[in-house]
Short mmCIF file of C-alpha atoms in Angstrom, two decimals:
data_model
loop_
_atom_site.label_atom_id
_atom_site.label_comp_id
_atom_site.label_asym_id
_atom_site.label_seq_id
_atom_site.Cartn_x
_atom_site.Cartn_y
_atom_site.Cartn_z
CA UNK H 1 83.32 16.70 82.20
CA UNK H 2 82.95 15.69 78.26
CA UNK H 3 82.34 18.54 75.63
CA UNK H 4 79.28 18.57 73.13
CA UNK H 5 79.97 21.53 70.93
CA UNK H 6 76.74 23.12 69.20
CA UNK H 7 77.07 25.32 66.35
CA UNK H 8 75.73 27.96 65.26
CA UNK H 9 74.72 28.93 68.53
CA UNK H 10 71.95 31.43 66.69
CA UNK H 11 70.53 31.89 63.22
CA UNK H 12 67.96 33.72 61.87
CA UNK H 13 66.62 32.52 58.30
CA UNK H 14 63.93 33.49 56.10
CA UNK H 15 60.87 31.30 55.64
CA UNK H 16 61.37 28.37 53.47
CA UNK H 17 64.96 27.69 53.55
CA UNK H 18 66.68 24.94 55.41
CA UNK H 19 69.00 25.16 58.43
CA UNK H 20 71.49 23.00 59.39
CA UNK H 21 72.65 22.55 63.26
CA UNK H 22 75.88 20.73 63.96
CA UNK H 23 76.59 18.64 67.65
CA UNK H 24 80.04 17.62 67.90
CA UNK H 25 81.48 14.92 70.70
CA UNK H 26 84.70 16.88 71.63
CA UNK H 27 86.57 14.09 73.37
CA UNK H 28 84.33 11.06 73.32
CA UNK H 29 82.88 8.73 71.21
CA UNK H 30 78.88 9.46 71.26
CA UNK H 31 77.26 6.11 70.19
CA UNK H 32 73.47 8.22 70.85
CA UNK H 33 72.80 12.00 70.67
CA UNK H 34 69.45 13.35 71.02
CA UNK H 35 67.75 16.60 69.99
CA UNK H 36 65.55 18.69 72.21
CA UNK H 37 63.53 21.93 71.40
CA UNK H 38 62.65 24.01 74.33
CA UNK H 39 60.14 26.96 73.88
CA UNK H 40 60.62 29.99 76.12
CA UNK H 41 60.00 29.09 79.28
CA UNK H 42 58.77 25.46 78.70
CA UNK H 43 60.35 21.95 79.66
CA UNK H 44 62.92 20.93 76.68
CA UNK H 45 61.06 18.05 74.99
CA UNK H 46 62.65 15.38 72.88
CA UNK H 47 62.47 15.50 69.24
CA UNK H 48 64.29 12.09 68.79
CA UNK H 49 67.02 9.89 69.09
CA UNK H 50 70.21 9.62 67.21
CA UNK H 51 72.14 6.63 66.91
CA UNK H 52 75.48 6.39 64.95
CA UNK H 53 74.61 4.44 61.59
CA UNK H 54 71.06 4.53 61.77
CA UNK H 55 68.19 5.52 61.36
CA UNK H 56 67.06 8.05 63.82
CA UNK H 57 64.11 7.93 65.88
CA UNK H 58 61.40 10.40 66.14
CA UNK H 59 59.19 11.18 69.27
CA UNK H 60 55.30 11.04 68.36
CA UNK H 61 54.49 14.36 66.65
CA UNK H 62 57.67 15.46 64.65
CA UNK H 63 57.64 14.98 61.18
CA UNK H 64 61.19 13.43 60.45
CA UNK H 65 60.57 15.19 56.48
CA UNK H 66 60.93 18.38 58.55
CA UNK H 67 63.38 17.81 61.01
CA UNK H 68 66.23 15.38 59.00
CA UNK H 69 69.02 13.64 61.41
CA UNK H 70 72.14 12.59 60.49
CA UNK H 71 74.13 10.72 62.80
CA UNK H 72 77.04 10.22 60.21
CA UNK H 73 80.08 9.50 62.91
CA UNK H 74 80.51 8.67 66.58
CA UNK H 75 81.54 12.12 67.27
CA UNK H 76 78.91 14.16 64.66
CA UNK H 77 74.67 14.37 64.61
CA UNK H 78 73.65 17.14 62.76
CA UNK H 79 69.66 18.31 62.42
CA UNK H 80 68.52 20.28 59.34
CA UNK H 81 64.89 22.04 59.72
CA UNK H 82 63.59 22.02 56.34
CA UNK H 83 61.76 25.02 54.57
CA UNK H 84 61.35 26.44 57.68
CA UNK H 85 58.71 28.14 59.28
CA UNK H 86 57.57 31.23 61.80
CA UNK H 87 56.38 28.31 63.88
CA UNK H 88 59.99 26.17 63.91
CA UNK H 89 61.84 28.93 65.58
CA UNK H 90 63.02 27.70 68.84
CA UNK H 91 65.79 26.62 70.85
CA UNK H 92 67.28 23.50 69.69
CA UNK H 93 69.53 21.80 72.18
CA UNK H 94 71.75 18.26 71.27
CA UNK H 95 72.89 16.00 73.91
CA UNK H 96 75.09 13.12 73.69
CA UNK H 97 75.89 10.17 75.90
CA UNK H 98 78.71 7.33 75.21
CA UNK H 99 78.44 3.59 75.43
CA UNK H 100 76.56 1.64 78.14
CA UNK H 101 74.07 3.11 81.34
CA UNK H 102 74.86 5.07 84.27
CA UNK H 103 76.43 7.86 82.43
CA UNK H 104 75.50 11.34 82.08
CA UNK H 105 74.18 12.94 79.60
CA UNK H 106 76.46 16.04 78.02
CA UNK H 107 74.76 18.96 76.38
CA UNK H 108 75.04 21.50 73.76
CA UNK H 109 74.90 24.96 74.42
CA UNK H 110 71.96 25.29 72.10
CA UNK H 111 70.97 27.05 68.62
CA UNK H 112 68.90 29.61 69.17
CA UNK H 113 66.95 29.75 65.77
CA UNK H 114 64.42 32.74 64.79
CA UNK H 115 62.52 31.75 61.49
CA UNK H 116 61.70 35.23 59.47
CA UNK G 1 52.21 9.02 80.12
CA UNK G 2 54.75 10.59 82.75
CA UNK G 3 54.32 13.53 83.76
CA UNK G 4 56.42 15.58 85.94
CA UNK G 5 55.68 18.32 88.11
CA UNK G 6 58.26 21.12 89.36
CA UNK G 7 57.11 23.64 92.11
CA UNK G 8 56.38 26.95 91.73
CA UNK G 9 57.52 28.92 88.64
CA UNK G 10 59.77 30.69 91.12
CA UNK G 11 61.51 30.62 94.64
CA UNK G 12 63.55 33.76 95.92
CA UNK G 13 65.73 33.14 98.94
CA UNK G 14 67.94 35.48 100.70
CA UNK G 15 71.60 34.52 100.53
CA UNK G 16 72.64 32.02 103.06
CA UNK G 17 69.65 29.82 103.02
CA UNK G 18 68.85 26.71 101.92
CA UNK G 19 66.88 26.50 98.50
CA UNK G 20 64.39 23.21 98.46
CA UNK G 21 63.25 22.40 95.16
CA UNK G 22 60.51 19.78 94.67
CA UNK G 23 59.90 17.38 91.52
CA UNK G 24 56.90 15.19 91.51
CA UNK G 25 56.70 12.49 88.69
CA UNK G 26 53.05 10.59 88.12
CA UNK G 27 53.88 6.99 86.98
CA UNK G 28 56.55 4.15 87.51
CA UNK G 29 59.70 5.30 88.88
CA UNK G 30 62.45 5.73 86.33
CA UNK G 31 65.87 3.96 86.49
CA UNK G 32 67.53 7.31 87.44
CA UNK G 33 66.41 10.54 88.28
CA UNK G 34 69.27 13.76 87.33
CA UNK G 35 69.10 17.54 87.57
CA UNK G 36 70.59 19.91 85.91
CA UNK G 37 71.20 23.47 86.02
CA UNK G 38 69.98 25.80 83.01
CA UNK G 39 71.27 29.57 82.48
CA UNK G 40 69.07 31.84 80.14
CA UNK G 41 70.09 31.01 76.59
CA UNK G 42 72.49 27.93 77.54
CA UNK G 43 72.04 24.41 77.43
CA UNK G 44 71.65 22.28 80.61
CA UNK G 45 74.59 21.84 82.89
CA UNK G 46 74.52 18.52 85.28
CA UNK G 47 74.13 18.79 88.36
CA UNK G 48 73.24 15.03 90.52
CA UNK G 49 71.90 11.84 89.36
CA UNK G 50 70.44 9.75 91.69
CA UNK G 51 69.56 5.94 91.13
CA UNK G 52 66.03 4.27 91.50
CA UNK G 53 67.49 2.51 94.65
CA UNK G 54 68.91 5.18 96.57
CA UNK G 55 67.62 7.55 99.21
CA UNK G 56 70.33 10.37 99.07
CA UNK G 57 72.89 11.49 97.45
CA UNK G 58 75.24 14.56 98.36
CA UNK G 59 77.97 16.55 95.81
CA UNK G 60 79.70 20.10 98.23
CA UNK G 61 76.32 21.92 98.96
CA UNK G 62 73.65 19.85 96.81
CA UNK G 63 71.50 17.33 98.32
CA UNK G 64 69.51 14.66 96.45
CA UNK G 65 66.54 12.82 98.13
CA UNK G 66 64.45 10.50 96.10
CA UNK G 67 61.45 8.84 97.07
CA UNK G 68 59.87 6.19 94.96
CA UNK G 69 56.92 5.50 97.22
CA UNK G 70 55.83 9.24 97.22
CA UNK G 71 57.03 9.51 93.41
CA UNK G 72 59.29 12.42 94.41
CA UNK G 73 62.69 14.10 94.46
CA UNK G 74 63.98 16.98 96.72
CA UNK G 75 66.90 19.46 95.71
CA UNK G 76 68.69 20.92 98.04
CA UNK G 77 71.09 23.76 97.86
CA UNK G 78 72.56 24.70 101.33
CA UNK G 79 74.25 28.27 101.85
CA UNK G 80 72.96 29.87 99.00
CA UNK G 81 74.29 31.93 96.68
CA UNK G 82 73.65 34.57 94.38
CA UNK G 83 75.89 32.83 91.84
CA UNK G 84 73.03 29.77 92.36
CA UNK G 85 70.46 31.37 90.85
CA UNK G 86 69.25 29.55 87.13
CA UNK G 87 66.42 27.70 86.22
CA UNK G 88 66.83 23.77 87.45
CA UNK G 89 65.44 21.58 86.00
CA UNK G 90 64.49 17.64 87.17
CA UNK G 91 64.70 15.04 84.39
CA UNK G 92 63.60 11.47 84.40
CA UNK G 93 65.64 8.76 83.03
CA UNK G 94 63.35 5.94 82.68
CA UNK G 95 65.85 3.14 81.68
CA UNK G 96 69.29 4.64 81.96
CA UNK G 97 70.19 5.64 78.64
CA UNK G 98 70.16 9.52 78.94
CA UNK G 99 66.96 9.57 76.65
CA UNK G 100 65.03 12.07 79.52
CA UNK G 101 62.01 13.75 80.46
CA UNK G 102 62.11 17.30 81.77
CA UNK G 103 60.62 19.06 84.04
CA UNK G 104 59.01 22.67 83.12
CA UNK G 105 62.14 23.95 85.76
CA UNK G 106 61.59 25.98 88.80
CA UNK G 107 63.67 28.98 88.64
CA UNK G 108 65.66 29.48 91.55
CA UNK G 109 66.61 33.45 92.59
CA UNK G 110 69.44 34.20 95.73
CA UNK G 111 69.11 37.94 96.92
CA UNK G 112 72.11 38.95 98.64
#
């Protein structure tokens, strides 16, 4: 199947810096990706959609001044948590999906992040 | 909104069994219905999809059933391994464009 890279896989940061997290389309064009958080042993729940030239989307309760996407390219979404928090450390997994319905999604092996 | 309901937090199954994994949804029937397969620490690995008009759907030793009238899906893993165990995880597609809602997961362990 396709390959969505996700780096880092972990990072640990002190309070109030930013972090950037990467999800790369290996080998085909993703015209959506979509970021997930997943606490430990919860359901991953969708943070918001990322379309390539766009704005992205934001699920109800995520404040898109904390959690900035970038979907520059069809291959490229990144998501930078801003002066993070304690509370933002999570798993953040990408996903990305090519052009039309009836297609599976692909997924990132996740960023672990831990928020000192 | 949906909700989705996965049983038990965990089912152990000796080795050469078959695993049966339930996921009960709450409100209209999505446009396709996947699950995936989730290791500790790794992202979700597909498993099935299965479309809001089928019944079945079958891929070596994994079973799909949806139901649309009883809002639910069945996984089925025949001859079990202890290689199968992982958390799976039922997600809802609701109009076919990968944007899904998970499932908390059951986690699935194989004793030999």
């Amino acid at each position: 199947g396709a390959v969505v890279s996700q780096h880092p896989s972990r990072v640990i940061c002190k309070s109030g810096t930013s972090v950037k997290i990467e999800c790369r389309s290996l080998d085909f064009q993703a015209t959506t990706m979509f970021w997930y958080r997943q606490f430990p042993k919860k359901s991953l729940m969708l943070m918001a959609t990322s379309n390539e030239g766009s704005k992205a989307t934001y699920e109800q309760g995520v404040e898109k001044d904390k959690f900035l996407i970038n979907h520059a390219s069809l291959t490229l979404s990144t998501l930078t948590v801003t002066s993070a928090h304690p509370e933002d450390s999570s798993f953040y997994i990408c996903s990305a999906s090519g052009t039309g319905t009836n297609t599976e999604a692909f997924f990132g092996q996740g960023t672990r992040l831990t928020v000192v | 909104s949906q909700k989705i309901e996965q049983n038990s937090e965990a089912l152990n199954i000796q080795e050469g069994k078959t695993a049966t994994l339930t996921c009960n949804y709450t409100n209209y029937s999505p446009a396709y219905l996947q699950w995936y397969r989730q290791d500790p620490g790794r992202g979700p690995v597909f498993l099935l999809l299965i479309r809001e008009n089928e019944k079945e759907k079958r891929k070596e030793r994994l079973k799909v059933t949806f139901d649309t009238t009883l809002k639910q899906s069945l996984f089925h893993i025949t001859a079990s391994q202890p290689a199968d165990s992982a958390t799976y995880l039922c997600a809802l597609d609701m109009d076919g464009y990968n944007k899904l809602i998970f499932g908390a997961g059951t986690r699935l362990a194989v004793h030999p």
